[in-house]
XYZ file of C-alpha atoms in Angstrom:
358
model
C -23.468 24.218 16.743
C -22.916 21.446 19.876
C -24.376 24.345 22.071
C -27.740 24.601 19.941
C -28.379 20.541 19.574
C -30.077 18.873 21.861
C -31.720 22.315 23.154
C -34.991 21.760 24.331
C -37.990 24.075 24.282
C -41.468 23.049 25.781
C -40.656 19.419 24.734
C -39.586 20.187 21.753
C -35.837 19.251 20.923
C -33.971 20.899 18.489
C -31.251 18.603 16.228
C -28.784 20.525 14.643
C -26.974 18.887 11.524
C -24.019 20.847 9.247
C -24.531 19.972 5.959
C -20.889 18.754 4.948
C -21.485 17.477 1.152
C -21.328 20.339 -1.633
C -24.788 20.957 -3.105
C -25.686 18.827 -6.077
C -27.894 20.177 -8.240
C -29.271 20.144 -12.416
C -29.687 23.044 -14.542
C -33.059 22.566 -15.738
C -33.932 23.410 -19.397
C -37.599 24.313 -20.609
C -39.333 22.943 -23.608
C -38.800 24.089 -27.218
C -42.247 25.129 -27.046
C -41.511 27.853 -24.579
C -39.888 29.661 -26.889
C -43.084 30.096 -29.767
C -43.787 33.449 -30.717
C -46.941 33.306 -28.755
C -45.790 32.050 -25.757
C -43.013 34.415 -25.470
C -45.889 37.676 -25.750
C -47.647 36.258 -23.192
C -44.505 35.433 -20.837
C -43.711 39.116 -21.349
C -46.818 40.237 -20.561
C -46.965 38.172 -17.687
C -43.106 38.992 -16.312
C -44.478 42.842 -16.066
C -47.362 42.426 -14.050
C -45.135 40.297 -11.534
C -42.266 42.606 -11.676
C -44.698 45.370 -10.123
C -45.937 42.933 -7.843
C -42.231 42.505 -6.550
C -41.525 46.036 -6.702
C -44.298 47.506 -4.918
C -43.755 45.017 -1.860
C -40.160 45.510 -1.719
C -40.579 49.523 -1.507
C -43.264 49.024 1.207
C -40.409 46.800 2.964
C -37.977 49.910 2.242
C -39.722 51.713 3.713
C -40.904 49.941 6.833
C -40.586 52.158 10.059
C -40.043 50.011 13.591
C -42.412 50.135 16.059
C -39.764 52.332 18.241
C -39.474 55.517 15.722
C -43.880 54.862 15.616
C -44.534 54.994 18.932
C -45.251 58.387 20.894
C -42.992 60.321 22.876
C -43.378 59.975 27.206
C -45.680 63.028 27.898
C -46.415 63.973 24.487
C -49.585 63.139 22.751
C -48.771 62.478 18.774
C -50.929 61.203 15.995
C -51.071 57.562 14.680
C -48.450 56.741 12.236
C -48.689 54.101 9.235
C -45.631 51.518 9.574
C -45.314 52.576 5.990
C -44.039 56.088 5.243
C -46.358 58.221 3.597
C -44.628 61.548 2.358
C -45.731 59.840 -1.277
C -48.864 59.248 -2.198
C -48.239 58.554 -5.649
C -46.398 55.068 -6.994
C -43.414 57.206 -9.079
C -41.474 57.618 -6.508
C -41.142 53.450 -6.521
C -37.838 52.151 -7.162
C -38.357 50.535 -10.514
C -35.483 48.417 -12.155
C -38.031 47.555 -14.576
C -37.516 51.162 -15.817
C -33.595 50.638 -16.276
C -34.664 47.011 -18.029
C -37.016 48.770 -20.853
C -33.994 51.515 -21.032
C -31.518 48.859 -21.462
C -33.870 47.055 -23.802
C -34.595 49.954 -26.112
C -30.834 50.294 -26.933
C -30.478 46.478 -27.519
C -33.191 45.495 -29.681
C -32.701 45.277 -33.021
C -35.010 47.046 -35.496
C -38.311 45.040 -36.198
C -37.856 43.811 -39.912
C -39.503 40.410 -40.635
C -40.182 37.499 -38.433
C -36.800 36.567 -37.493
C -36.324 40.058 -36.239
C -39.927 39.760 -34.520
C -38.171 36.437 -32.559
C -35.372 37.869 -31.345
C -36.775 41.224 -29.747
C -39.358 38.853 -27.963
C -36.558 36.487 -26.696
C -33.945 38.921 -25.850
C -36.997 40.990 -23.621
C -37.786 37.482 -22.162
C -34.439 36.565 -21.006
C -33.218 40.165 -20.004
C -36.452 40.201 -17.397
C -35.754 36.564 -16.314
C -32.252 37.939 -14.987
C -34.217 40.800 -13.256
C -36.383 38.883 -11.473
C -34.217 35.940 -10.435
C -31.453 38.837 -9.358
C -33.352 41.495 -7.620
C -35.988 39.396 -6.216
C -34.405 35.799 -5.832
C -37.167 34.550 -8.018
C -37.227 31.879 -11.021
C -40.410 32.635 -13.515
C -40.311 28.915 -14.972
C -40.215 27.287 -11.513
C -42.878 29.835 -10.028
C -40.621 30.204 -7.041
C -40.029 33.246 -4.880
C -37.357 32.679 -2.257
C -36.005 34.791 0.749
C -32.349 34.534 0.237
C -29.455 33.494 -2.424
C -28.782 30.269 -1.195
C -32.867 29.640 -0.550
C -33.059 30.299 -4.374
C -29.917 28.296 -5.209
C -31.130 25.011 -3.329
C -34.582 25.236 -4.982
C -33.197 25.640 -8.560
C -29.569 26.421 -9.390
C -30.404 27.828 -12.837
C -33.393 27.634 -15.630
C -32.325 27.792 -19.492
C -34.831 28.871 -21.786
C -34.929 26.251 -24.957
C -34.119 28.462 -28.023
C -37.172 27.959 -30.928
C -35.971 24.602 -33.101
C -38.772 23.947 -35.707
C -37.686 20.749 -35.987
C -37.838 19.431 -32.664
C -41.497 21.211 -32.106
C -42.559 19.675 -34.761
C -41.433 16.377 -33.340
C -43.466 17.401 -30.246
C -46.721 17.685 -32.095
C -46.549 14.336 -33.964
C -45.966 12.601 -30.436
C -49.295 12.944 -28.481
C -47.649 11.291 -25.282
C -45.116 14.109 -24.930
C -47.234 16.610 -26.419
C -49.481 15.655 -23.480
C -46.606 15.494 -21.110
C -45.463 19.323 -22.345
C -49.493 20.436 -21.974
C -49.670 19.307 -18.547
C -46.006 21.507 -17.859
C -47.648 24.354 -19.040
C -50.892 24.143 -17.209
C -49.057 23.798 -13.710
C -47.675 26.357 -14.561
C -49.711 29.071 -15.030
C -52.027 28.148 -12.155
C -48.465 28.446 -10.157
C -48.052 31.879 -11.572
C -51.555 33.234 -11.519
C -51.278 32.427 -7.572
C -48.839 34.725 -7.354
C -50.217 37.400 -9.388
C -53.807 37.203 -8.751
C -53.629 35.393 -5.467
C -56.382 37.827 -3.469
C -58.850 36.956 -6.428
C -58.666 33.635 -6.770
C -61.642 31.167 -5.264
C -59.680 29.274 -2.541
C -62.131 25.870 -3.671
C -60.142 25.749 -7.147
C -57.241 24.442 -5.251
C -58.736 22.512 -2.668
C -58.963 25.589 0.312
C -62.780 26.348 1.855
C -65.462 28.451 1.202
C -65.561 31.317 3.734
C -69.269 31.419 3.205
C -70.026 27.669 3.470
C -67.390 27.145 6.495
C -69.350 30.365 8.137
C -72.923 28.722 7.573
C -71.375 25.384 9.347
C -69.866 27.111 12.157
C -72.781 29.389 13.301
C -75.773 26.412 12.324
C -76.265 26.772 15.742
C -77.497 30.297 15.684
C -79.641 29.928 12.632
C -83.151 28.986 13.101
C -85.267 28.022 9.372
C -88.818 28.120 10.365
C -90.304 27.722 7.019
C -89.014 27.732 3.293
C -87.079 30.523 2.618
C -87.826 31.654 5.924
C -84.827 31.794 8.664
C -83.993 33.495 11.717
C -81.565 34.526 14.187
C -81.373 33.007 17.297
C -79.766 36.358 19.010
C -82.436 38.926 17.989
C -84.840 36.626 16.249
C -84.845 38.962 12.900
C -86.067 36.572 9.884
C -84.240 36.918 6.513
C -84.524 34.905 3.195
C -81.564 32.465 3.416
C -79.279 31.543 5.756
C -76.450 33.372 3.774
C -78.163 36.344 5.112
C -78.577 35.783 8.564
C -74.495 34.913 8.536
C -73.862 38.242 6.961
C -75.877 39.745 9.857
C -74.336 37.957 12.489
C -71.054 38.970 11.137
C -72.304 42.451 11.235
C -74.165 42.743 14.252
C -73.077 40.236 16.617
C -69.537 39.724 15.512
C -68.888 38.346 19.454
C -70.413 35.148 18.020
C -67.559 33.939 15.545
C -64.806 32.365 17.275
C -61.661 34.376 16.209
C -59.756 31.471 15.800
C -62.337 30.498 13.021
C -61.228 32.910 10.809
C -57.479 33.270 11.598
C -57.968 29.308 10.871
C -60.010 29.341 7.686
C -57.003 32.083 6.489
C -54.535 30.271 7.090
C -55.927 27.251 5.592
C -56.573 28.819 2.502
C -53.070 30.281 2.027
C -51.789 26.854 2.344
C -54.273 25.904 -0.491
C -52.993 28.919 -2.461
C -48.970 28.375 -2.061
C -48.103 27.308 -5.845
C -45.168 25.233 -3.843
C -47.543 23.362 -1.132
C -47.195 19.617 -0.118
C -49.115 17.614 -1.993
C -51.245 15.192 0.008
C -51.459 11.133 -1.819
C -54.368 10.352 -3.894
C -56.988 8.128 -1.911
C -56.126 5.038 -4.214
C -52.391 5.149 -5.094
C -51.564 3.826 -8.683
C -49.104 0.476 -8.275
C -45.772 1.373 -7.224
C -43.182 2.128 -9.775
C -44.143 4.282 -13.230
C -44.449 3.859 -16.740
C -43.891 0.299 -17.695
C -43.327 -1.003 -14.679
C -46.472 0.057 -13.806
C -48.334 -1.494 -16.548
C -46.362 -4.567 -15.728
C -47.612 -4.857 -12.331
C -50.909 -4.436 -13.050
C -51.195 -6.860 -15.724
C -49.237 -9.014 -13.363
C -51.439 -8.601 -10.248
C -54.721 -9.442 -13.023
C -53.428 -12.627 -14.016
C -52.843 -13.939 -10.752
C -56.555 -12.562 -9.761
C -57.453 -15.216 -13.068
C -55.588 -17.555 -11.821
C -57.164 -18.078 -8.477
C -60.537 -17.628 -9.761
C -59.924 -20.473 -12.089
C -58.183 -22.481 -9.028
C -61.650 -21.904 -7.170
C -63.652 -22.489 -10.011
C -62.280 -26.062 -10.141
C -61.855 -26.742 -6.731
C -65.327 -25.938 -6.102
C -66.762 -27.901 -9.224
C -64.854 -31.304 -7.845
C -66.630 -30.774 -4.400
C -70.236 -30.411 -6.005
C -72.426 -33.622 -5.394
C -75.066 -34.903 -8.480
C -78.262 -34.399 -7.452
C -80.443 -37.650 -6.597
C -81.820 -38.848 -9.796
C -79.091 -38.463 -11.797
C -77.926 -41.334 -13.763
C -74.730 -43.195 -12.214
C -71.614 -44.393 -14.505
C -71.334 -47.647 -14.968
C -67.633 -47.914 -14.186
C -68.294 -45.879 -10.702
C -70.892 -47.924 -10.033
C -68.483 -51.206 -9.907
C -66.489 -50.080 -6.951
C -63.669 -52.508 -7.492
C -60.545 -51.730 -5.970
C -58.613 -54.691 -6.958
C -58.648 -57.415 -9.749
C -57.598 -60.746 -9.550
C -55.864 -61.066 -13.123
C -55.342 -65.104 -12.292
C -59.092 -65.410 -11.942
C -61.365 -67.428 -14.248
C -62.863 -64.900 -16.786
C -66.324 -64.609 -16.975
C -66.762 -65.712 -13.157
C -66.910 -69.821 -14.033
C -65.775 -72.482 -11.719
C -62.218 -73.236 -11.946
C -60.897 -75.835 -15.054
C -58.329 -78.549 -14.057
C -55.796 -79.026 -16.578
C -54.862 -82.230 -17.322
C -51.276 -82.467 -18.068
């Protein structure tokens, strides 16, 4: 540890820091309305398709051959190998735990008799796949996380309960619009976290803020695209004309490929999987909401608009007192006096002075 801190690599220095303090972490529980009938069906249905997903790229990483065992003998001329192994074609031979799961299942389940029956196949398949996936591939469904190790998976979430169905407490869900909301807006993250990782090569990068590989194209070569009347536009290269401009990038690609930068594209990708990590750093809001939440919130706002009234009124009166009447307006009387002091002993009326006799 003292030998790796302080390392430095092309001024870059590397701090090293043992974390001394046990892990502290909260097993997190998922809404009562997790647990619905419905819900649970499509759970399943979604646990299956990711289970494959898993599957299929942890047999390709089975069977992975190094570039040593690929490479050709000194003298010998030998075909071009796959760094995947290829004696099957077919996807049986695929190590599937999801096999021993529905095996294990079948002898578990109870017979389907009723509703209540109904509810506890669906939750026992639920929970007996969400131990397969967070034990053979380090991976919690609720959190929509997919780690590389134990301890990766520990640190990001320790453990996720599923709620058991209490009619009661959905019920007192659906009378309260704010958490109803609240739960809504869990559910929605949600399945945009999962449907990145199930259908992540057919997703449109733009939904979640990546680029357009068309548009980003047409910017980058608008150099090499020539419009020399409407709907008429031409390469630069060969000068071939073509409708739109869409076209002539589709023909650059193809026929001058020497044209796009290759860092464009190894940029644009790696952009985009950024935009399509369901985990990625989310980047503030151009106007932040008042610090604090909730109340505290609301109580700074309505704070920071009553001192806004304030000083308006403030100028609103300081400017009024500074305003001069205009010329033929009609003076007060009492302004017009302009006495500043008043002799009280003085002879009312402004008559000569009366000598007393006595």
């Amino acid at each position: 540890m003292d030998k790796l801190s302080g390392q430095e690599i092309e001024n870059f220095k590397l701090r090293v820091t043992m974390i001394r303090s046990p892990l502290i972490a909260k097993i997190k529980r998922t809404s009562v309305l997790v647990s619905g009938n419905e819900r649970l069906e499509e759970d399943i249905d979604t646990m299956k398709r990711l289970v494959h997903i898993l599957e299929v790229e942890a047999d390709t990483l089975a069977n992975y051959k190094p570039l040593a065992e690929r490479t050709a003998v000194e003298g010998v001329d030998v075909k071009m190998e796959s760094p995947v192994k290829e004696e099957q074609e077919s996807t049986d031979y695929i190590h599937r735990g999801s096999a021993a799961v529905q095996a294990r299942l079948d002898q578990m389940l109870p017979p389907l008799q009723g509703s209540e029956s109904r509810y506890q196949r669906l939750a026992m398949t639920v929970d007996l796949y969400l131990a397969y996936l967070r034990s053979a591939f380090y991976c919690c469904y609720y959190c929509a996380v997919i780690a590389d190790r134990a301890d990766e998976l520990q640190r990001k979430c320790v453990k996720h309960i599923r709620t058991a169905h209490n009619e009661k407490e959905a019920d007192d869900i659906q009378r309260n619009q704010k958490r109803l909301d609240r739960e809504d807006h869990w559910f929605l993250l949600h399945d945009e976290k999962i449907e990145m990782l199930i259908h992540r090569d057919e997703l449109d990068p733009t939904r979640f803020g990546g680029k357009n590989h068309d548009k980003a194209l047409e910017q980058k070569l608008v150099q090499h695209i020539r419009q020399e009347d409407e709907a008429k536009f031409r390469c630069v290269n060969c000068n071939k004309m073509f409708k739109n401009s869409g076209y002539v990038c589709k023909h650059i690609s193809n026929k001058h490929p020497e044209m796009i930068d290759p860092e464009f594209t190894k940029e644009l990708r790696i952009y985009n999987n950024f935009a399509l990590d369901p985990h990625r750093i989310q980047m503030p809001p151009a106007n932040p909401p008042p610090v604090g939440s909730g109340r505290h919130a609301r109580d700074a706002t309505r704070r920071d608009d009553h001192a806004s009234k304030r000083r308006a009124t403030i100028d609103n009166m300081e400017a009024a007192r500074r305003r001069t009447p205009p010329p033929d307006a009609k003076i007060d009387p009492r302004a017009a006096q302009r006495l500043t002091y008043q002799d009280l002993d003085e002879v009312a009326g402004g008559g000569e002075d009366i000598a007393l006799m006595y």
